[in-house]
Short mmCIF file of C-alpha atoms in Angstrom, two decimals:
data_model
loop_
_atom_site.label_atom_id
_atom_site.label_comp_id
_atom_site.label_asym_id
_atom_site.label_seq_id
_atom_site.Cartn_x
_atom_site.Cartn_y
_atom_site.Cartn_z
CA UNK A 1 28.79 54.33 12.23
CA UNK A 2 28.37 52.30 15.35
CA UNK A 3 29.87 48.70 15.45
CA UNK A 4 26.13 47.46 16.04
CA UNK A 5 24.95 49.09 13.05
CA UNK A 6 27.84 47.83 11.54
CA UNK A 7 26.94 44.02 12.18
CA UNK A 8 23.88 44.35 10.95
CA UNK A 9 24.61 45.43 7.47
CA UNK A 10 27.18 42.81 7.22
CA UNK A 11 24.30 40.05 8.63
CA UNK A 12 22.24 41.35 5.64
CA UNK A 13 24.54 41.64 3.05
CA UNK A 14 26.23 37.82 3.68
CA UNK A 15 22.00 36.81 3.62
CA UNK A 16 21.44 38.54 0.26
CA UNK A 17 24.67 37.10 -1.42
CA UNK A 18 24.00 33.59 -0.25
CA UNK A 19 20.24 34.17 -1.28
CA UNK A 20 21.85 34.86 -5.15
CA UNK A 21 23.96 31.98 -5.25
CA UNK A 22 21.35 29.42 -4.63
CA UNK A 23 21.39 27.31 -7.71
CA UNK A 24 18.66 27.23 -11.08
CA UNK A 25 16.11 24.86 -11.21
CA UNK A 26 14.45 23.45 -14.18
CA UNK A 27 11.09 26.03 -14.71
CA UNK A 28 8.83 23.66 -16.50
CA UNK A 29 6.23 22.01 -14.44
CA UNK A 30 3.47 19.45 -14.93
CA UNK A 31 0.49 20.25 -16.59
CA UNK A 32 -2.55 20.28 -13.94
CA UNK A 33 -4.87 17.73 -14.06
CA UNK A 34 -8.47 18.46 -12.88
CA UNK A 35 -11.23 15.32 -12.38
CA UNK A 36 -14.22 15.50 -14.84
CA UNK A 37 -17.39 16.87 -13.36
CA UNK A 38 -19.14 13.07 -13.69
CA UNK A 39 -18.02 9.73 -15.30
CA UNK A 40 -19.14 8.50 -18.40
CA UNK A 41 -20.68 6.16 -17.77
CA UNK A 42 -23.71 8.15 -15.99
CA UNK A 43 -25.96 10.30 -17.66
CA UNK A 44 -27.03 12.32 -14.29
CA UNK A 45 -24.74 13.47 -12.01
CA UNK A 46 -25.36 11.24 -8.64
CA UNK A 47 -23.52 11.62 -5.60
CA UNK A 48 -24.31 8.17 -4.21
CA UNK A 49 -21.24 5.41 -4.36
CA UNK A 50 -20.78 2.13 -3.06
CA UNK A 51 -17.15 3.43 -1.44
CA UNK A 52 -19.06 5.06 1.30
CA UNK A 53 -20.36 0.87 2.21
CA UNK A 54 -19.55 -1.10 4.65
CA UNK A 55 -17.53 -4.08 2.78
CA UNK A 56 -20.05 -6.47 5.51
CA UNK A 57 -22.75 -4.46 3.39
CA UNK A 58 -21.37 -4.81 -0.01
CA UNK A 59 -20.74 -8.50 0.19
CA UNK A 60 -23.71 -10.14 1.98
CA UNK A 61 -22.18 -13.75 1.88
CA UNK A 62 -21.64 -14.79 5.51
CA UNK A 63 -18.84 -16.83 4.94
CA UNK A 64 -17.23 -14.02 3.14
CA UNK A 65 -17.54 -11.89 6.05
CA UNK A 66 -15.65 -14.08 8.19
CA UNK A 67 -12.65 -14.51 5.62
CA UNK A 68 -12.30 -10.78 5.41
CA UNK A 69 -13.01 -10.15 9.64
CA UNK A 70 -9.60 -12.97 9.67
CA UNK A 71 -7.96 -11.20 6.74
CA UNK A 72 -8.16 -7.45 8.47
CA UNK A 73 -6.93 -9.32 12.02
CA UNK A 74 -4.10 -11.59 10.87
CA UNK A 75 -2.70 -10.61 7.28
CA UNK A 76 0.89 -10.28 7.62
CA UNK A 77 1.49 -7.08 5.05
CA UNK A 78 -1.03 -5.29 7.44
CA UNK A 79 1.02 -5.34 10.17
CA UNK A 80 3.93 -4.71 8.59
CA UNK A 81 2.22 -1.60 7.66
CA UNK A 82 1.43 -0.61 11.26
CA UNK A 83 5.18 -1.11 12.41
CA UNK A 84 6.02 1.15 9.48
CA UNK A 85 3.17 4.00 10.89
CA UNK A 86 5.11 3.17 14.40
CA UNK A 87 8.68 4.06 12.44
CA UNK A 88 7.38 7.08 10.93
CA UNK A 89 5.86 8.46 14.16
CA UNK A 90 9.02 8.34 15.97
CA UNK A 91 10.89 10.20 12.93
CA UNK A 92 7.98 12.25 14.30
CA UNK A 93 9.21 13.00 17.54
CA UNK A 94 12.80 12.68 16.35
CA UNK A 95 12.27 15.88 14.34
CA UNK A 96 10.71 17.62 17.05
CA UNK A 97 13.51 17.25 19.48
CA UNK A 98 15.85 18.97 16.64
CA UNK A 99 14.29 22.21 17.38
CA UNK A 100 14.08 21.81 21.17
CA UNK A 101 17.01 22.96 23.35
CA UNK A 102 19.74 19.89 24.25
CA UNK A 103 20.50 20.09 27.83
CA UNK A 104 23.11 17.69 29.26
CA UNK A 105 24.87 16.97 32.23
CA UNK A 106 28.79 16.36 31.90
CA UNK A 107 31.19 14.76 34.63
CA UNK A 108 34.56 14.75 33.85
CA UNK A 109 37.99 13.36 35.90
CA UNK A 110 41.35 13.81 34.68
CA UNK A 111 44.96 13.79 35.77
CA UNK A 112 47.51 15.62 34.44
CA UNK A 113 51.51 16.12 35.60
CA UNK A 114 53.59 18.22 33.50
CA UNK A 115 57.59 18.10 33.04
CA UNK A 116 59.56 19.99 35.58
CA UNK A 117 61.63 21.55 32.70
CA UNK A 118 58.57 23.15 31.05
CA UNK A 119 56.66 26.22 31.43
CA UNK A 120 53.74 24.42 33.42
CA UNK A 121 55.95 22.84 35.34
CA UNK A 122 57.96 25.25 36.02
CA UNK A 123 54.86 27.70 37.02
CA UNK A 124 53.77 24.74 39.31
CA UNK A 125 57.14 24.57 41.20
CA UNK A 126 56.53 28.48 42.00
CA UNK A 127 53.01 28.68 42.78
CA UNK A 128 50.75 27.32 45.90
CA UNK A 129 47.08 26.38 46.24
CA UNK A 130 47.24 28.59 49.39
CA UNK A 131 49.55 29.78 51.79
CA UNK A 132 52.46 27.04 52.91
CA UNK A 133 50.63 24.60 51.06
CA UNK A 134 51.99 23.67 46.78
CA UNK A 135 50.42 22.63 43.95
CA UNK A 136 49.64 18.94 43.80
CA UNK A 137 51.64 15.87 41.58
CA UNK A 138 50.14 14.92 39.93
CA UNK A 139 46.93 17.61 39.69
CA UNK A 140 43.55 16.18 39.24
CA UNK A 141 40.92 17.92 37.42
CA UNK A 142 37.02 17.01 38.85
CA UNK A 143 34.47 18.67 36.85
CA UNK A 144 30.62 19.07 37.14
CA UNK A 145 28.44 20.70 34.97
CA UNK A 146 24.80 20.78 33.03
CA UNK A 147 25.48 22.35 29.44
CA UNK A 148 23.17 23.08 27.16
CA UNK A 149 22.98 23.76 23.54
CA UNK A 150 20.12 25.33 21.17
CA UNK A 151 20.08 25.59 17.22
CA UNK A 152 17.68 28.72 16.66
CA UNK A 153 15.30 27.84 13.87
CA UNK A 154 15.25 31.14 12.29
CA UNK A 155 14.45 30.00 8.94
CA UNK A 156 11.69 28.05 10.02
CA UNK A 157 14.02 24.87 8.37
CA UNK A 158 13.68 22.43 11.66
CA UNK A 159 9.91 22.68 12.16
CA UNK A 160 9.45 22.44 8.41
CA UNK A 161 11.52 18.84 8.40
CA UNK A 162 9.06 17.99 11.21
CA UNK A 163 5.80 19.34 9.16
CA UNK A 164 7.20 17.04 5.99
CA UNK A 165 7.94 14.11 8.61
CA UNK A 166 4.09 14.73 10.13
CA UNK A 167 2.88 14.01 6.41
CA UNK A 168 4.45 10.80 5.88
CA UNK A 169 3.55 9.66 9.05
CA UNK A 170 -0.01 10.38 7.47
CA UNK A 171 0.66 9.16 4.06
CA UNK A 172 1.82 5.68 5.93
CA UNK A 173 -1.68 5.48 7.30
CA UNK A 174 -3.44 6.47 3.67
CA UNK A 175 -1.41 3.48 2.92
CA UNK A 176 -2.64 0.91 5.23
CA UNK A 177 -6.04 2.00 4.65
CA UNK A 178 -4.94 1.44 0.40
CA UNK A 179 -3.73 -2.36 1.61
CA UNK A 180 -6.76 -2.72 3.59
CA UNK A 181 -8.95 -2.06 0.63
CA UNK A 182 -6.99 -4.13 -1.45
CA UNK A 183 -7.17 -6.82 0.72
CA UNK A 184 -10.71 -7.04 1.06
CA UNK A 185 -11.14 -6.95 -2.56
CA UNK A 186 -8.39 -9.64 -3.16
CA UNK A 187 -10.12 -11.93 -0.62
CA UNK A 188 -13.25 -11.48 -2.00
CA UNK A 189 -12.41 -12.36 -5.53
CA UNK A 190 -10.93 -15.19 -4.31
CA UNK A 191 -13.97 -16.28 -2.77
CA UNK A 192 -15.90 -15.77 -6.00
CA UNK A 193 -13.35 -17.72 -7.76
CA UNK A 194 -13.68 -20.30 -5.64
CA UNK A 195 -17.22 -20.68 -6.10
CA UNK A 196 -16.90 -20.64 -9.72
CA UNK A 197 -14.45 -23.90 -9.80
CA UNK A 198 -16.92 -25.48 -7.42
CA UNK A 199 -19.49 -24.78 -9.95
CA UNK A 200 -17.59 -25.31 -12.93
CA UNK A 201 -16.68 -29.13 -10.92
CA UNK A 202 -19.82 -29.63 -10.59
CA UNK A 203 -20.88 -28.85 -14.34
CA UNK A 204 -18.13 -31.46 -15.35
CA UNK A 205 -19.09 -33.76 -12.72
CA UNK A 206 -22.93 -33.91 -13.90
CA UNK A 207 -21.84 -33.83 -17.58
CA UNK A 208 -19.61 -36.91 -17.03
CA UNK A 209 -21.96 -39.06 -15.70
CA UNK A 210 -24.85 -37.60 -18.36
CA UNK A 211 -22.32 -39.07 -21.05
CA UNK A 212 -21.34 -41.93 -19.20
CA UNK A 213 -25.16 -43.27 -19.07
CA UNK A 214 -25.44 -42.35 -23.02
CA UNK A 215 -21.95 -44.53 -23.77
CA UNK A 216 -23.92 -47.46 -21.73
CA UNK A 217 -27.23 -47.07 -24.36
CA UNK A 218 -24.52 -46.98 -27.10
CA UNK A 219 -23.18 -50.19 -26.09
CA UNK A 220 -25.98 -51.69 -25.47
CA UNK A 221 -27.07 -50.95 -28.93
CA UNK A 222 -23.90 -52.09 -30.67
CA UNK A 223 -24.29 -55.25 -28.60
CA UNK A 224 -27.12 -55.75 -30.56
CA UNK A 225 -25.79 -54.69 -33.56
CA UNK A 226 -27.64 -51.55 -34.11
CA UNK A 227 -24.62 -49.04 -33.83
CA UNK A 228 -20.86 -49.78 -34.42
CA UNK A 229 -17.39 -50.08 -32.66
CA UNK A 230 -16.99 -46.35 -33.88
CA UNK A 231 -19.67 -44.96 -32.36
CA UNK A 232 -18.65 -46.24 -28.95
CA UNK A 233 -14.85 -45.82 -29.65
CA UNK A 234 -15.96 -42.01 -29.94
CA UNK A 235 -18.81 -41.62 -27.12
CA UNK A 236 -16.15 -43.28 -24.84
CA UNK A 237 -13.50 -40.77 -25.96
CA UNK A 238 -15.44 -37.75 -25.60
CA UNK A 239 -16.68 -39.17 -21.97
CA UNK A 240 -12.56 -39.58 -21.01
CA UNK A 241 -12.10 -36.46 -22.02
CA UNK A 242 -14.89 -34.58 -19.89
CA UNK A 243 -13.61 -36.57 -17.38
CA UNK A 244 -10.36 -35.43 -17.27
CA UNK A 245 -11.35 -31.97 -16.91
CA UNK A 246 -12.07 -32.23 -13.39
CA UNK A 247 -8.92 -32.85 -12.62
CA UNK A 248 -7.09 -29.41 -13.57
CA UNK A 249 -10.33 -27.57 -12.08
CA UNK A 250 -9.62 -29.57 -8.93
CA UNK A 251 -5.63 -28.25 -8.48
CA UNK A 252 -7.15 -25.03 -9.50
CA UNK A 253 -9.44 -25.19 -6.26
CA UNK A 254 -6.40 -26.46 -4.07
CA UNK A 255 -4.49 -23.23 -5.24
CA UNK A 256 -6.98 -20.93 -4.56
CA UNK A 257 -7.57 -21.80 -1.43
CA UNK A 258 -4.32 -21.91 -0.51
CA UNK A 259 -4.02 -18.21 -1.37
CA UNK A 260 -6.87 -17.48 0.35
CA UNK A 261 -5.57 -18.69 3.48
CA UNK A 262 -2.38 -16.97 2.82
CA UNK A 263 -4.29 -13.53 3.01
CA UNK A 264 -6.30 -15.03 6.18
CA UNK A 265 -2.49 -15.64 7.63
CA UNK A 266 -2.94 -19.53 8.24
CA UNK A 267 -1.76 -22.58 7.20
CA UNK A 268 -3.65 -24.26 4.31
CA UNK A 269 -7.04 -25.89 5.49
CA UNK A 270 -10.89 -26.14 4.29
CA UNK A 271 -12.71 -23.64 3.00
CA UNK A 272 -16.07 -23.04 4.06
CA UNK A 273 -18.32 -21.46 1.44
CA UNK A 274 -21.49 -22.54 0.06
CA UNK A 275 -21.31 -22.90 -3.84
CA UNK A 276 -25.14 -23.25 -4.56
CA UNK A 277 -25.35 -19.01 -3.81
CA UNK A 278 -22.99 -18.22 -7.21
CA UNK A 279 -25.67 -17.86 -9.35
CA UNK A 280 -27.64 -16.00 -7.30
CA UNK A 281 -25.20 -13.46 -5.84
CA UNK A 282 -26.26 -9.76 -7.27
CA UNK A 283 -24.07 -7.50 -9.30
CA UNK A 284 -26.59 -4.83 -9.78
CA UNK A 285 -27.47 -1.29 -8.62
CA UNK A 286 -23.91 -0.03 -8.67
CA UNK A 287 -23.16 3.74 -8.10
CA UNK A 288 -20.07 5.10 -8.83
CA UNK A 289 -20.97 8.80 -7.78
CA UNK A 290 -18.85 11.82 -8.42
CA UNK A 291 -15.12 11.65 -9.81
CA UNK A 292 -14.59 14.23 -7.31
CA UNK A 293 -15.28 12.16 -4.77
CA UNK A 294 -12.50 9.65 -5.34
CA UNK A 295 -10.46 12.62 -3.77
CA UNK A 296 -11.74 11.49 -0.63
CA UNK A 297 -12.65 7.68 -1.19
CA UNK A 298 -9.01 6.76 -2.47
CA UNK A 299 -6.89 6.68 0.25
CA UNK A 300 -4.10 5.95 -2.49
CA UNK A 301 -4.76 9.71 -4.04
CA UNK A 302 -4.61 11.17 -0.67
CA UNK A 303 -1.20 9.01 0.14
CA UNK A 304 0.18 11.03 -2.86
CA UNK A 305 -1.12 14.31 -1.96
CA UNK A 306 0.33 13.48 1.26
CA UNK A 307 3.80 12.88 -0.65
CA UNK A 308 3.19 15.41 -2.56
CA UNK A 309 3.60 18.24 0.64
CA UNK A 310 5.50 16.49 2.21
CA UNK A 311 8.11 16.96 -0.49
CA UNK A 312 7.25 20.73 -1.09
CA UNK A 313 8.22 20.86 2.88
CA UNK A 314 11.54 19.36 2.04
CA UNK A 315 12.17 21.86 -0.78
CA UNK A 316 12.27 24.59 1.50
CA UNK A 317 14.67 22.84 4.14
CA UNK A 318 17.29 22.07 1.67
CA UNK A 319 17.05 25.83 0.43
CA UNK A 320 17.01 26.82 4.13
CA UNK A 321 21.40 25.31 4.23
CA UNK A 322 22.29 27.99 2.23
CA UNK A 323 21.78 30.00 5.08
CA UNK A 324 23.37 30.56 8.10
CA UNK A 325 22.51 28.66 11.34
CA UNK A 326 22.85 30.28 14.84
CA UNK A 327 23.96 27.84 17.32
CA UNK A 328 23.74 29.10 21.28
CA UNK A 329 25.51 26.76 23.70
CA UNK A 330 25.50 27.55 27.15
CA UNK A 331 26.90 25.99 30.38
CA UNK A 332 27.35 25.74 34.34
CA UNK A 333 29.41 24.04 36.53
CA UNK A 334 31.95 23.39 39.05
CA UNK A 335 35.51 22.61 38.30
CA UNK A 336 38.26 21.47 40.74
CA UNK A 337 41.33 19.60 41.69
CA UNK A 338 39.88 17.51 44.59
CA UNK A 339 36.31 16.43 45.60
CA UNK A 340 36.22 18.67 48.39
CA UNK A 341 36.63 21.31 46.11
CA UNK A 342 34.03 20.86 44.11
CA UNK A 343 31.30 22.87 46.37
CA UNK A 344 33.65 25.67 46.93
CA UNK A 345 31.92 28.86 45.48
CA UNK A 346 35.35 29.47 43.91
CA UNK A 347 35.50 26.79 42.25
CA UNK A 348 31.66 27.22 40.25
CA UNK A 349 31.86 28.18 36.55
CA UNK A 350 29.62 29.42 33.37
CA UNK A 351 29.63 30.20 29.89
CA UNK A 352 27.16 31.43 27.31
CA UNK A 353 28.30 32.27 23.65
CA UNK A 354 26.64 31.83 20.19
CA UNK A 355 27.88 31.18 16.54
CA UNK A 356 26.35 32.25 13.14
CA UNK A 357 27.72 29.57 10.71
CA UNK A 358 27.13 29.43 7.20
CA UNK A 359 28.57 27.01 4.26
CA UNK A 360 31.21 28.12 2.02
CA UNK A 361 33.29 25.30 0.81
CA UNK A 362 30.65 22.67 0.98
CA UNK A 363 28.27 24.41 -0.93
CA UNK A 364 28.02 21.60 -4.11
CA UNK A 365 26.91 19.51 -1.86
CA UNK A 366 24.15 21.72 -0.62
CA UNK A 367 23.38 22.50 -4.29
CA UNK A 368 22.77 18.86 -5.31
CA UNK A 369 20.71 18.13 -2.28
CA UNK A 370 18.67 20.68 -3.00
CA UNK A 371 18.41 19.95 -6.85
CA UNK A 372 17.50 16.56 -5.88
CA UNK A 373 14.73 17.74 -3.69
CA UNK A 374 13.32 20.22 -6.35
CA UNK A 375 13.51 16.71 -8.51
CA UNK A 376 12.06 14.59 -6.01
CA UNK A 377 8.94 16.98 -5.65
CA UNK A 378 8.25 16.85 -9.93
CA UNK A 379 7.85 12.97 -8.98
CA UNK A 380 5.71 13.98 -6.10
CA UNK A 381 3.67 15.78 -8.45
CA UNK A 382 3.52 13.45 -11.98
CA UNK A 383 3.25 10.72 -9.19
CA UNK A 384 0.06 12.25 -7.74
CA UNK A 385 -1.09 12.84 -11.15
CA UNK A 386 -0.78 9.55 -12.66
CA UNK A 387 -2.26 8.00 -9.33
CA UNK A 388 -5.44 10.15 -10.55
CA UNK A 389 -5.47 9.05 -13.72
CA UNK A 390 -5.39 5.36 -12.83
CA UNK A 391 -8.09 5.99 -10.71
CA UNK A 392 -10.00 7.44 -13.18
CA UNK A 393 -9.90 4.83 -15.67
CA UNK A 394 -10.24 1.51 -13.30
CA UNK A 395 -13.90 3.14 -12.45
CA UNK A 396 -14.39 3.56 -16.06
CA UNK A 397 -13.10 0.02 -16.78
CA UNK A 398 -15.06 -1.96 -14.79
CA UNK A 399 -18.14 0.17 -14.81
CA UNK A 400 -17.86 -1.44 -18.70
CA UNK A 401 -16.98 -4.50 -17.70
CA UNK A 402 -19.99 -4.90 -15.53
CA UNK A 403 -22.55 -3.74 -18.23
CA UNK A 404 -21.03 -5.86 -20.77
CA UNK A 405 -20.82 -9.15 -18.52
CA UNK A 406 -24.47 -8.46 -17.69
CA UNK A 407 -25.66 -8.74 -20.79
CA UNK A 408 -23.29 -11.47 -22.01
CA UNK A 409 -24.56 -13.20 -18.97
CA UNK A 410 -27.99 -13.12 -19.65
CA UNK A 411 -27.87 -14.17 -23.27
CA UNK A 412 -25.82 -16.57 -22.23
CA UNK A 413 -28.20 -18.26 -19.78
CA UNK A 414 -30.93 -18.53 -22.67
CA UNK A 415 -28.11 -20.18 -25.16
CA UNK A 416 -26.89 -22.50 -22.16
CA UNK A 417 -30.68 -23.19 -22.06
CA UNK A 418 -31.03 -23.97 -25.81
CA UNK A 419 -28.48 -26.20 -25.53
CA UNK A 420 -29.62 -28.55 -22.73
CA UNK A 421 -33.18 -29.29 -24.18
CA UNK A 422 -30.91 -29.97 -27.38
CA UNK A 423 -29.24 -32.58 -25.52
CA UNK A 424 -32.04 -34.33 -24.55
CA UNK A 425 -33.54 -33.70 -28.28
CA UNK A 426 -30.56 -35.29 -29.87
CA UNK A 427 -30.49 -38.14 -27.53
CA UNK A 428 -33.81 -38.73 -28.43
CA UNK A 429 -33.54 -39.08 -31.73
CA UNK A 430 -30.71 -40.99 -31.88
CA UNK A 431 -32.28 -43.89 -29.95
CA UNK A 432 -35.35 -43.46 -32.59
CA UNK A 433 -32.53 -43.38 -35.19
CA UNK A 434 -32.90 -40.36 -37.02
CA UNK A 435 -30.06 -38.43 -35.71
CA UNK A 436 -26.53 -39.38 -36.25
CA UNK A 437 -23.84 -39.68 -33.44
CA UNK A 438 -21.97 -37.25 -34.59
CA UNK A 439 -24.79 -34.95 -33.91
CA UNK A 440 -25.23 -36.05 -30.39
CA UNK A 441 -21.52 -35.75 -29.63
CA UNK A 442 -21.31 -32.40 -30.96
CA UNK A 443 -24.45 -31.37 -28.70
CA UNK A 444 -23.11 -32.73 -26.29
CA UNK A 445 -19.61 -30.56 -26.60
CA UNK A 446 -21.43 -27.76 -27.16
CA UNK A 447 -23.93 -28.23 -24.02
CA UNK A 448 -20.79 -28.95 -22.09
CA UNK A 449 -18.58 -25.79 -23.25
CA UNK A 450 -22.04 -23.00 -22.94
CA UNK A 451 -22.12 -24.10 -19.43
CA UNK A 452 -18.12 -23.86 -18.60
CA UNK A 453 -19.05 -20.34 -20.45
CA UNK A 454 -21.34 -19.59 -18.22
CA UNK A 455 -19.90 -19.64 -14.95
CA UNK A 456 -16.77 -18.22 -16.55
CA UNK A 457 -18.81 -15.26 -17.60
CA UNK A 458 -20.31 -15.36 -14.14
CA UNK A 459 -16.94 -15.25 -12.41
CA UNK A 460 -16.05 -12.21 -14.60
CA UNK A 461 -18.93 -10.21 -13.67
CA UNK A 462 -18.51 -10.87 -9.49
CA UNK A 463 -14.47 -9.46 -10.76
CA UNK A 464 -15.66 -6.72 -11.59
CA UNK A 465 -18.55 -6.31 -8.57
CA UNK A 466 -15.44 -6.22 -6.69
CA UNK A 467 -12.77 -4.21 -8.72
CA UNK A 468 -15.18 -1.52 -8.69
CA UNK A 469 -15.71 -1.23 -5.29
CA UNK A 470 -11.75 -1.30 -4.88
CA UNK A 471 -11.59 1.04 -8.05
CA UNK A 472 -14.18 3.94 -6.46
CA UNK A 473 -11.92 3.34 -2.78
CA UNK A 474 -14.56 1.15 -1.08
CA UNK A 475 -13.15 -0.69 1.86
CA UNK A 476 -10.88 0.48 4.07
CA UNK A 477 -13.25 2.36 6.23
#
């Protein structure tokens, strides 16, 4: 048998008994989850979603616009997230230059002088750089040369680190796009809570002088003795007490905008919005299309599917350093003991040489790293799962929440209307005394506590006009 044939079936042999002592992994693996065909909530199956709007579309309010136009250009999480895309990118290029030859160039300068009474020395004392002419004391050592050195990616283990580094420099730009849709959906609730405290101040504010000019009648009257110091006590109680709502719906506006203009990335300053639209902004006509189509509209999903390859990828490289890596280094120069030396042809050297090393003592280390990654990749996977779930039901959530806060909404306008003629009614008939106080204070409350109702019920249904836009991945595009 020839020494080449020789080498080869020992190459093979040391590949297939490192292949068998790669360690077990757990078998099991998450169940798959597939994406119903359509969402509940739609009896046809409809294609059309609001995700594929413009958010300038979605939310017609002008002044909303320009919040979210400042949001997108000066939020400060945002551009954290682009310096992150600019770290990953250069892991990027990092990789690449793993698998890519090293060349450098290497200048060295030494001096060395050896004992007389050793072998060196003594070899020195006898020999001569050329005819008549001795070695040097002390001998310097000049030295020029460009080496090089190559790892050969024969198991493909370099360019797969560089695939699985591609895909989270991807996954980091799913993820923007995620805080980019959650940002325009944050500043837009905002907004709409905003112009439900301006409402709801303005309900107070109307109420509170409504009650004040009813305690003036009641005094009136008790000046002339036709109601008592109880009936004003009371009217002047419940008037202090509407009153003082204003004041906690008034540090609730100061907070909200302050957190508005912490998304904007400004100090804290005015607001402009125009209250008198709340009432009138539409929550109708949304489509949520296809489940399927959250594949492509969630750019949270396709940051985990992202994750999810990129962690296969990284699976297969820590398997790959259980087997041996072929190094080549090569390298040419010149080498001499003065400068003038140096360009002599004599004086030029090379070398080229190659090692096949594989682990043998450090091999529990390789085994947990590549345990870990086989654990790392079942989070990958119930990661990417669960993100589809959640999906899944915040489309289903607020697609209820919108229905249900539509109809509360509207029977909620006609009892708010109710109400406010009963006002008037009881007022009425309290000056024509046939109605007790009691009953126009409780009307009163009641008037007062429909129409806080209201706009609460209001604000609810504009939440979820915008969850469900962020729920269905609307947004970032």
């Amino acid at each position: 048998m020839s020494p080449k044939s020789l080498s080869r079936i020992l190459l093979w042999s040391s590949l297939l008994l490192l292949s068998a002592c790669l360690p077990s992994l757990p078998t099991g693996k998450p169940k798959d989850l597939a994406l119903p065909s359509q969402f509940d909530t739609q009896a046809p199956a409809d294609t059309n979603s609001v995700a594929y709007q413009h958010w300038s579309h979605y939310f017609d309010d002008p002044h909303l616009h320009t919040l979210i136009e400042e949001a997108l250009q000066h939020n400060q999480e945002l551009h954290i997230a682009l310096q992150e895309i600019a770290i990953r990118q250069n892991e990027v290029l990092a990789r690449q230059g793993e698998y890519q030859p090293n060349l450098g160039l290497q200048i060295g300068l030494g001096l060395d002088k050896p004992g007389r009474y050793t072998r060196a020395g003594a070899l020195e004392e006898n020999l001569e750089v050329a005819p008549g002419r001795r070695f040097p004391s002390p001998l310097a050592d000049l030295s020029v040369a460009a080496v090089a050195s190559w790892e050969v990616d024969i198991w493909q283990k370099l360019r797969k680190a560089k695939k699985s580094a591609v895909l989270k420099y991807l996954a980091t730009i799913e993820g923007r796009h995620f805080m980019v849709t959650n940002l325009v959906a944050e500043v837009a609730a905002s907004y709409y809570e905003l112009l439900a405290l301006d409402n709801l101040l303005l309900i107070i504010q109307q109420n509170t002088e409504l009650q004040r000019a009813v305690l003036e009648i009641v005094q009136k009257e008790k000046d002339n003795a036709k109601a008592t110091q109880l009936a004003v006590n009371r009217f002047e109680a419940q008037w202090l007490n509407t009153q003082n709502l204003q004041f906690e719906v008034k540090q609730q506006i100061v907070a909200t905008e302050n957190r508005l203009n912490w998304l904007l990335g400004r100090f804290p300053q005015p607001i402009e919005r125009d209250a008198t639209r709340f009432f009138d902004i539409d929550a109708d006509s949304i489509q949520t299309g296809l489940p399927l189509q959250l594949l492509a509209n969630r750019a949270d999903i396709r940051q985990a599917e992202l994750a999810l390859q990129a962690s296969h990828l990284e699976l297969e490289v820590a398997r790959a350093n259980f087997y041996p890596a072929l190094r080549l280094n090569a390298g040419l120069g010149t080498n001499a003991f003065s400068p003038e030396r140096l360009l002599d042809p004599h004086s030029v050297l090379y070398g080229l040489g190659g090692e096949l090393i594989a682990p043998l003592l450090n091999r529990k280390t390789i085994a947990t790293q590549y345990r870990n990654a086989n654990a790392q990749q079942q989070q990958a996977l119930y990661r990417y799962e669960q993100t589809l779930l959640t999906a899944h039901m915040e489309v289903l959530n607020q697609w209820a929440k919108i229905e249900n806060y539509r109809q509360s909404y509207q029977t909620k306008k006609q009892e708010v209307a109710l109400l406010t003629q009963s006002v008037e009614v009881a007022n009425n008939l309290y000056r024509a005394a046939r109605a007790d106080y009691m009953e126009v204070l409780l009307t009163q409350r009641e008037a007062l506590n429909e129409k806080i109702e209201l706009v609460e019920t209001k604000a609810k249904l504009l939440a979820g006009k915008v969850t469900i836009y962020k729920a269905l991945g609307g947004g970032w595009r």
